[in-house]
Coordinates of C-alpha atoms in Angstrom, one line a residue:
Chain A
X47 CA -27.7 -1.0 11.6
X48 CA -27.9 1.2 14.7
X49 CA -25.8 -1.5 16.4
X50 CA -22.7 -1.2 14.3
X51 CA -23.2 2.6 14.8
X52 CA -23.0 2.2 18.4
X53 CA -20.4 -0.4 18.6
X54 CA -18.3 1.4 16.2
X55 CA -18.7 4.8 18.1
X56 CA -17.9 3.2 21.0
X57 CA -14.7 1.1 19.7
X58 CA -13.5 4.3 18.6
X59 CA -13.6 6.1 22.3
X60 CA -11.6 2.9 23.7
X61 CA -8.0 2.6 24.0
X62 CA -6.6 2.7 20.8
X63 CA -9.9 3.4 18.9
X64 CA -8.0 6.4 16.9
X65 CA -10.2 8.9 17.6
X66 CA -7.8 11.1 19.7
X67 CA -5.2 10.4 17.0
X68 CA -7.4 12.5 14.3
X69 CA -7.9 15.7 16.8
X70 CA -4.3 15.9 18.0
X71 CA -3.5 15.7 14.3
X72 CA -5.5 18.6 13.6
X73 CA -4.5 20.3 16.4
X74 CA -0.6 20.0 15.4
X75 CA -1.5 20.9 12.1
X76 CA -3.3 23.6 12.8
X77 CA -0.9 25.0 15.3
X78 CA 2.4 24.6 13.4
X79 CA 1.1 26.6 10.3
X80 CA 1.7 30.2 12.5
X81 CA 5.1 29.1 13.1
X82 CA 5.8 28.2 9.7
X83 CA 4.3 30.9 8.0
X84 CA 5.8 33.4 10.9
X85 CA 3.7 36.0 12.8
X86 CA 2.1 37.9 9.4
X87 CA -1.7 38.2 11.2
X88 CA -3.4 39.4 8.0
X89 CA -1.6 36.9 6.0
X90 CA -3.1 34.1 8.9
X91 CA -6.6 35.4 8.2
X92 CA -5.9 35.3 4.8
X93 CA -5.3 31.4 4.3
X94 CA -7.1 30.3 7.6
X95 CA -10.7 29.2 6.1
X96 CA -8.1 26.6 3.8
X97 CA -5.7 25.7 6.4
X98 CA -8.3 24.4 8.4
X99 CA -10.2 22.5 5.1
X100 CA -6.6 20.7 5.0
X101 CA -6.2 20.0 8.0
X102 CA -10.1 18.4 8.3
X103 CA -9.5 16.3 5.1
X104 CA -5.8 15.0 5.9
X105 CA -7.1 14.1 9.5
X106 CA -10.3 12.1 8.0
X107 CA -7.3 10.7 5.7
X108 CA -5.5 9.4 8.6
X109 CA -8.0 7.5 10.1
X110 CA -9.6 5.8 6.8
X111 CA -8.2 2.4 7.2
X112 CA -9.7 1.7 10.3
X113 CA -13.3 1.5 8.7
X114 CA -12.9 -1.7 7.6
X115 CA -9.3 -3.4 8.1
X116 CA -9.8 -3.7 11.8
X117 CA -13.2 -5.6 11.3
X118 CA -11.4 -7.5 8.5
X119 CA -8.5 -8.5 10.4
X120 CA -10.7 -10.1 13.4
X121 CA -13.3 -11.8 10.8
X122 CA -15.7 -9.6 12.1
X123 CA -16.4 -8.1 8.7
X124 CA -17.1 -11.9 6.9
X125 CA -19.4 -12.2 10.2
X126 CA -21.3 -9.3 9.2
X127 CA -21.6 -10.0 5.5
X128 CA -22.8 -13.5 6.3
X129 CA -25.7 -11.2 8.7
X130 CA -29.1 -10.5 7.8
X131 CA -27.9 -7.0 7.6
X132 CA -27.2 -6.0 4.1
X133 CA -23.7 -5.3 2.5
X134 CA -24.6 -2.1 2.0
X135 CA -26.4 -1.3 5.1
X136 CA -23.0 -2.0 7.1
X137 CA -21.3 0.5 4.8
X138 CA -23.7 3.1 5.3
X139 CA -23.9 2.5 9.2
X140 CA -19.8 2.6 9.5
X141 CA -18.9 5.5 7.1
X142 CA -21.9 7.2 9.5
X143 CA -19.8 6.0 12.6
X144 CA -16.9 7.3 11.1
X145 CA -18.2 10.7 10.3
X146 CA -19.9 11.2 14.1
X147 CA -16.3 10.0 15.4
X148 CA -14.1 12.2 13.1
X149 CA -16.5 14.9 10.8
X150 CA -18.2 15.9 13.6
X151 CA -15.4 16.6 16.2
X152 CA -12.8 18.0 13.7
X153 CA -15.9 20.4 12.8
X154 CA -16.3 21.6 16.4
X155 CA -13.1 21.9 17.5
X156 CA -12.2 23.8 13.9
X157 CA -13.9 26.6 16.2
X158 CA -11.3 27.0 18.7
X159 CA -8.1 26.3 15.9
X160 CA -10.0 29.1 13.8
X161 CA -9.1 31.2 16.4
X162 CA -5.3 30.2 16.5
X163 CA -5.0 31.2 12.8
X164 CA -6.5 34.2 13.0
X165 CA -9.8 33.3 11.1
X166 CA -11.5 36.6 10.8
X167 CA -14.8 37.0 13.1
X168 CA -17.6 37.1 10.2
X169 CA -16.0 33.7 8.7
X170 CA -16.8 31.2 12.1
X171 CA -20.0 30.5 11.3
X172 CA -19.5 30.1 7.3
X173 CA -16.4 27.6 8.6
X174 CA -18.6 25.5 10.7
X175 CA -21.9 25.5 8.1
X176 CA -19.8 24.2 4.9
X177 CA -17.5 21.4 7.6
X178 CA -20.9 20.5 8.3
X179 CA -21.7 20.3 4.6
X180 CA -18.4 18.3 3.5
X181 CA -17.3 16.3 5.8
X182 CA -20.1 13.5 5.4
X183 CA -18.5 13.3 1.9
X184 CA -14.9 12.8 3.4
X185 CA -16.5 9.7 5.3
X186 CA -18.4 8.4 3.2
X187 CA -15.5 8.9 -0.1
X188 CA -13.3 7.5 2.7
X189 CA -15.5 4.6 3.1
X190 CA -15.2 3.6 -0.3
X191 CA -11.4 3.6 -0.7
X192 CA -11.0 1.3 2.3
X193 CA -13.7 -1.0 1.1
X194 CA -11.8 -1.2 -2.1
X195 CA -8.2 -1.8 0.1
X196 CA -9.6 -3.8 2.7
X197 CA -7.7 -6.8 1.9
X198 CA -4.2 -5.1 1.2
X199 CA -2.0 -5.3 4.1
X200 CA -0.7 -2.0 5.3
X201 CA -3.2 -0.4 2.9
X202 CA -2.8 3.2 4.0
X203 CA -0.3 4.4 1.1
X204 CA -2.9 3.1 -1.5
X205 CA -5.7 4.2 0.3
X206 CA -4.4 7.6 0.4
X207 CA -3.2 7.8 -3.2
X208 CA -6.6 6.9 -4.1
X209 CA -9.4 8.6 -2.1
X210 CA -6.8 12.2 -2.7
X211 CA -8.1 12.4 -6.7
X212 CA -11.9 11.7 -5.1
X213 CA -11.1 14.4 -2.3
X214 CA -10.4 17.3 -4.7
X215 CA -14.1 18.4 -5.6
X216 CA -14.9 18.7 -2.2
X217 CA -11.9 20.6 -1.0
X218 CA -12.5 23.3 -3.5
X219 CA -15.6 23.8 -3.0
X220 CA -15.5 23.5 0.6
X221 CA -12.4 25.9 0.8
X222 CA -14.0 28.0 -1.6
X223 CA -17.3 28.7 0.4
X224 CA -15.1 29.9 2.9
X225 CA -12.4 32.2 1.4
X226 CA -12.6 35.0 2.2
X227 CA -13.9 37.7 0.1
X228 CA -16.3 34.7 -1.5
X229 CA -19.1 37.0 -2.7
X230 CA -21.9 34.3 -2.5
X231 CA -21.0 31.5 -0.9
X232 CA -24.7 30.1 -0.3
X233 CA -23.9 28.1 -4.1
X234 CA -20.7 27.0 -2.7
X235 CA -22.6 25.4 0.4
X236 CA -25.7 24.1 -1.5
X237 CA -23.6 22.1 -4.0
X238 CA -21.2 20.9 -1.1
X239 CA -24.3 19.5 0.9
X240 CA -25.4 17.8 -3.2
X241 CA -22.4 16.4 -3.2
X242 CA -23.0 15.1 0.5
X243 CA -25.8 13.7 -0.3
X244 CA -24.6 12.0 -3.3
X245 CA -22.5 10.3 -1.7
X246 CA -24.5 8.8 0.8
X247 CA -27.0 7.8 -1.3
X248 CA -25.0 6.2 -4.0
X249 CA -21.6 5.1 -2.6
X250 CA -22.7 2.5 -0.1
X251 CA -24.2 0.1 -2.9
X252 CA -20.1 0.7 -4.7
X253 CA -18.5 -0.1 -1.7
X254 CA -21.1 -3.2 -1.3
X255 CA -19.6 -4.2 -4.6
X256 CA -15.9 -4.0 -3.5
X257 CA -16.4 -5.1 -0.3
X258 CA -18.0 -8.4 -1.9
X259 CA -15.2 -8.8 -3.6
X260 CA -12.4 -8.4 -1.4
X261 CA -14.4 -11.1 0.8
X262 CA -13.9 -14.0 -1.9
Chain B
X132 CA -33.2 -27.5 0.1
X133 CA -31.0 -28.7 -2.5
X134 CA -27.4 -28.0 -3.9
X135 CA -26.3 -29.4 -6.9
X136 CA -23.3 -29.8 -9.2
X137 CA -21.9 -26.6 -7.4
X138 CA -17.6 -25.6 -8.4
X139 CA -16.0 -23.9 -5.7
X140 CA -13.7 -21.5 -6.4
X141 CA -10.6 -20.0 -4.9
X142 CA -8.4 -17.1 -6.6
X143 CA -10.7 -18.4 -9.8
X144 CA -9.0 -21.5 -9.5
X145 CA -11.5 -24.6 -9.3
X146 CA -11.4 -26.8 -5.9
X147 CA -14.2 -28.3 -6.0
X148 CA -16.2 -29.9 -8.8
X149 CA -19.7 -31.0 -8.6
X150 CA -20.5 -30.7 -5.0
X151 CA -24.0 -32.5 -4.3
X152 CA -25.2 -31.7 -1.4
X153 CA -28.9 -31.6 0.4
X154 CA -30.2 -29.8 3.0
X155 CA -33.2 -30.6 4.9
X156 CA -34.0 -29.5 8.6
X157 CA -32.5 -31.3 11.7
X158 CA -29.8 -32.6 9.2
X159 CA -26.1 -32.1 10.1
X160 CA -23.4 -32.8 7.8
X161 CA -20.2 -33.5 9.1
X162 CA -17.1 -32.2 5.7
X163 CA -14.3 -34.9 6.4
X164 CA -11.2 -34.6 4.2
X165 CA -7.3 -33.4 4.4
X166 CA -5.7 -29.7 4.9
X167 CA -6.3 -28.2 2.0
X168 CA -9.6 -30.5 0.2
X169 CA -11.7 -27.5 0.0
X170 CA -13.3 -27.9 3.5
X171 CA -13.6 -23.8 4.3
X172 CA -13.9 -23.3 0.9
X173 CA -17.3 -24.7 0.5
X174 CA -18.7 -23.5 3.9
X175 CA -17.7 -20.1 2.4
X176 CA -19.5 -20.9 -0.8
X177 CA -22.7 -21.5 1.0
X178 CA -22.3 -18.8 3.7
X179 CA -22.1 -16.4 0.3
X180 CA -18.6 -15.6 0.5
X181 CA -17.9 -17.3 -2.6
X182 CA -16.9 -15.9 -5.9
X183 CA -20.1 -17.5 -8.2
X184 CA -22.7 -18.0 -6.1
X185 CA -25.3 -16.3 -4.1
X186 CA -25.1 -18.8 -1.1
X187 CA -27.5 -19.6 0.8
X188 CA -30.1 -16.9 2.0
X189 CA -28.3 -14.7 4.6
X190 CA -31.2 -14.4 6.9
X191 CA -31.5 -18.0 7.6
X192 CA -27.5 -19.0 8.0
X193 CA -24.9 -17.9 10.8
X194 CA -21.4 -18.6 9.8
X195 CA -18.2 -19.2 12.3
X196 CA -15.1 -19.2 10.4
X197 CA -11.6 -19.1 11.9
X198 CA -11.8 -15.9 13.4
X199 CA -14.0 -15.5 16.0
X200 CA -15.5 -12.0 15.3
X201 CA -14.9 -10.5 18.7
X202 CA -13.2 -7.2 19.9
X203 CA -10.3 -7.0 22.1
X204 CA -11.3 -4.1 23.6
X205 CA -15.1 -4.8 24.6
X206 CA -16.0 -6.5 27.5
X207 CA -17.2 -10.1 26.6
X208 CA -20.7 -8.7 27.5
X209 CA -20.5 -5.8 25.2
X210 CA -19.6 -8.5 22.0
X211 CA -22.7 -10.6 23.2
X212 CA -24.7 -7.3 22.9
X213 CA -23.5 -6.3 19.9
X214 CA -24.5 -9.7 18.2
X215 CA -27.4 -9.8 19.6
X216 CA -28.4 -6.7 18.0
X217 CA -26.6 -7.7 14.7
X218 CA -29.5 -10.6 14.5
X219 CA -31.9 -8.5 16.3
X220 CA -32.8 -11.0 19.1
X221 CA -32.8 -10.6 22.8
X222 CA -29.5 -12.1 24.9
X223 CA -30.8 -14.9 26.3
X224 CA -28.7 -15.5 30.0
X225 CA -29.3 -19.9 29.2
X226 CA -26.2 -19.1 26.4
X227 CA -24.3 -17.4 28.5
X228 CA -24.4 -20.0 30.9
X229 CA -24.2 -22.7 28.0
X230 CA -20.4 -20.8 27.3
X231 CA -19.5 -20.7 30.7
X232 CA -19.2 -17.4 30.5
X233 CA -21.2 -15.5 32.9
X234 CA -17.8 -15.4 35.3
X235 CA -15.9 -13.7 31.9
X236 CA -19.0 -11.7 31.2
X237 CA -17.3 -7.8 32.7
X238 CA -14.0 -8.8 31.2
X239 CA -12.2 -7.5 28.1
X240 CA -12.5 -9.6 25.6
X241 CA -8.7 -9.2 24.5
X242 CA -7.7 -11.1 27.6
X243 CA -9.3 -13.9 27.2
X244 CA -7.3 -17.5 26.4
X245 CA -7.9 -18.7 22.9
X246 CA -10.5 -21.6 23.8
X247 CA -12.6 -19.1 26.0
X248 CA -12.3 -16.7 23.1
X249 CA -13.4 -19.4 20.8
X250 CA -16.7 -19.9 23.2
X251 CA -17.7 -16.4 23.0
X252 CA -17.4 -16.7 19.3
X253 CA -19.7 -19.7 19.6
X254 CA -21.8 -17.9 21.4
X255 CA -22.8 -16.0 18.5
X256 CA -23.7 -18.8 16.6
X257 CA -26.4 -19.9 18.7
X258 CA -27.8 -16.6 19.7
X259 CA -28.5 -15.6 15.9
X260 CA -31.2 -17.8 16.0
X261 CA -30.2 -18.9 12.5
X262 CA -31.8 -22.6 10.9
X263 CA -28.4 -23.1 9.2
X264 CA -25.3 -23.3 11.0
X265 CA -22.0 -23.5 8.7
X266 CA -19.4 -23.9 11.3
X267 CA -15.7 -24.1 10.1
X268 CA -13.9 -26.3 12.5
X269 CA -15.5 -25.1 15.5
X270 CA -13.6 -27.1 17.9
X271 CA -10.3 -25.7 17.3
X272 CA -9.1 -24.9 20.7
X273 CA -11.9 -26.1 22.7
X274 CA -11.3 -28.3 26.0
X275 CA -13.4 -31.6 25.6
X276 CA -16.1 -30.4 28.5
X277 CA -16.8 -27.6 26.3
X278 CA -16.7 -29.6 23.1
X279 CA -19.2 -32.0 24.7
X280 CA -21.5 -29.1 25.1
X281 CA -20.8 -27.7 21.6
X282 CA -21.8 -31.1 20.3
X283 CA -24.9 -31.2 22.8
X284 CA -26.4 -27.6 21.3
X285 CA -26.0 -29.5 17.9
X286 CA -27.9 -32.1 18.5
X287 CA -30.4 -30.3 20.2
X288 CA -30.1 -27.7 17.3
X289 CA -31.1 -30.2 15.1
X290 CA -33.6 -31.7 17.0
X291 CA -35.5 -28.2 17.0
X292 CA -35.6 -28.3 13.5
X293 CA -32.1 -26.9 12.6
X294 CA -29.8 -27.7 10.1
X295 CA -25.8 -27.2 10.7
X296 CA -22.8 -28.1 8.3
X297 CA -19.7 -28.3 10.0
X298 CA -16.1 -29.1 9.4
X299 CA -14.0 -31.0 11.8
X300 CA -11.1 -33.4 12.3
X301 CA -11.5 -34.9 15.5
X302 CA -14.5 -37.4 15.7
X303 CA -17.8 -35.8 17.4
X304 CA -20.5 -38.1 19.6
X305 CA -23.0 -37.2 16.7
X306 CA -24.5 -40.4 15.7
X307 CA -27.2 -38.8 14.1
X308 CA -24.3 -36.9 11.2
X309 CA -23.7 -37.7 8.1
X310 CA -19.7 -37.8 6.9
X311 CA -19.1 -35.9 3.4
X312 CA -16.2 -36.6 2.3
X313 CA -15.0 -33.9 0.2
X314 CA -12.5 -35.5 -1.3
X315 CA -14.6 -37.0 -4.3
X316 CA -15.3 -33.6 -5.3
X317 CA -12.0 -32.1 -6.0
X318 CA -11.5 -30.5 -9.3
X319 CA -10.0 -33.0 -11.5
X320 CA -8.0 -30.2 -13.6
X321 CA -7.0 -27.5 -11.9
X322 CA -7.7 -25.4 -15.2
X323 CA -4.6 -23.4 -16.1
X324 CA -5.8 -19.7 -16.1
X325 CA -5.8 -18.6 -19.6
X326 CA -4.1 -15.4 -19.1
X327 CA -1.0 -16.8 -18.0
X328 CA -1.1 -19.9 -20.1
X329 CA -0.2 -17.0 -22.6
X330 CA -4.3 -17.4 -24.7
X331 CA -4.4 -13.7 -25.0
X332 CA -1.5 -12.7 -26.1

């Protein structure tokens, strides 16, 4: 499993591996909201902490259908299934890939964009802790769309249309652990990192399942 | 190892029809039989990429298909690593050399010609270490020097015990093979599906 990690990490530095595409995403996002909601600082501090949930979970959107359509498209994926690696295990390993390639760097660099938007002092650390907590379950809810669209060409529109429904619990409570004026946001965080969890424990055995199936 | 009476599926129509087929070490089967006969189909059947069988036991089987598995944008180096670590076993520089492709070895793999492409793909078969080998016309762009060495690592494949299944149209120096034609397998009926035959309306 650590290869696929590796290899997958890597693929995603190289030319066209996407993972610039995710940050610059972000980045635009992030900057364009000022302009578009106009020079109204309290308002900025206001919506930052959810601004820059959005912008994390449409990035992670953007760059779903690469977990398993590329590997697909070269056979690499049938070569895989037919390893001595598990179905599952390969899941697990690249939704962890993609989460260390696009979780983790959309949750440091939400730092320096918090700062663009005004995001009041006392809510950085609160912004990076529940990032932290939910992105793992952007990846991982990620993972199983694609495994279920693997075989569609140009999958993206479905994919979307289907992980967005799946997104909603953790955008809530991921926005809502940060808002400001949240008077305890430690449940907001706990259940966020449950949710987390949950997913990594039980959606790699599903996507197993539809990844079977779309091999047939 | 035995495999009887097996029906290959594809998009749940039937393609094959009571396959029979054994499998004992140092045995290579050679599936002979026209575009379209069910050939890939029943190498994905045993390589468990079928829809109503298990296949056979993943840890034991390698399986080339058309693709090659490789990335364009590692070096030919890196995709040898990455197998290697797939099948946890050690790169071994004698299959390298077997591939001719120590001189390729920094180079991406995305600019490589097709038959060179198709080596490196080869490359994985043997370095899984796998007893079965379920190749899918494996000499589909290959030069004849290099499909005299893919048949050589056969035979000496099976010689060390190994079994492979392979599909092929051209005719390969393997003496020691046995031809399957597929042929006498195809699903008599090809079963109209119930649903649009109208049974549930």
């Amino acid at each position: 499993m650590i290869p696929i990690i590796l290899r997958d990490v890597q693929l995603a530095l190289r030319s066209g591996g996407g993972f610039g595409l995710t940050l610059a995403f972000f980045l635009v996002l992030v900057m364009f909201v000022p302009f578009g909601i106009g020079a109204n600082l309290e308002l900025l501090a206001r919506i930052a902490p959810g601004m820059l949930w959005i912008g994390a979970l449409l990035s992670c959107i953007l760059s779903l259908d690469r977990i398993f359509q590329l590997d697909w498209e070269d056979g690499t994926l049938e070569a895989l299934a037919t390893s001595p690696i598990p179905l599952s295990g390969i899941v697990l390993s690249k939704a962890t890939a993609h989460w260390i390639t696009t979780g983790l760097p959309l949750t440091m660099i939400s730092l320096p964009l918090g700062y663009l938007l005004n995001l009041p002092p006392a809510q950085y650390g609160l912004v990076l802790l529940s990032l932290l907590c939910g992105t793992p379950a952007l990846s991982f809810i990620g993972a199983f769309g694609a495994a279920l669209t693997v075989g569609v060409k140009r999958g993206g529109l479905l994919l979307s249309l289907l992980v967005m429904p799946l997104y909603i619990p953790t955008l809530i409570l991921g926005a809502q652990s940060v808002a400001v004026g949240t008077a305890e946001p430690g449940i907001m965080l706990a259940l966020l990192a449950a949710l987390s969890l949950c997913c990594v424990v039980f959606i790699p055995a599903v996507s197993a399942l539809a990844l079977r199936a779309n091999l047939r | 190892m035995k495999i009887e009476s097996l029906t290959c599926r594809r998009a749940s129509t039937p393609i094959l029809q009571g396959v029979n087929l054994e499998l004992h070490s140092g045995m290579i089967t050679v599936l002979r039989g026209p575009n379209g006969s069910g050939k890939t189909t029943l190498l994905r059947h045993l390589a468990g990429l079928g829809s109503d069988t298990q296949g056979l036991d993943t840890e034991e089987i390698v399986f080339s298909g058309h693709l090659d598995a490789i990335k364009a944008t590692l070096t030919v180096g890196e995709n040898l690593r990455f197998w290697a670590g797939v099948y946890s076993k050690a790169l071994d520089p004698a299959i390298i050399e077997n591939f001719e492709l120590s001189d390729l070895i920094e180079r991406p793999a995305g600019r490589l010609s097709a038959g060179q492409k198709r080596r490196l793909g080869l490359a994985r078969v043997v370095l899984s270490g796998a007893k079965v080998w379920l190749l899918d016309e494996p000499t589909v762009s290959l030069d004849t020097a290099s499909t005299d060495r893919l048949v050589a690592l056969i035979a000496d494949h099976s010689a060390r015990g190994g079994a492979c299944i392979l599909s092929t149209h051209i005719d390969l120096a393997l003496p020691q093979a046995q031809i399957l034609d597929i042929t006498q397998f195809k699903a008599s009926s090809q079963e109209a599906d119930p649903f649009l035959s109208g049974d549930f309306t």
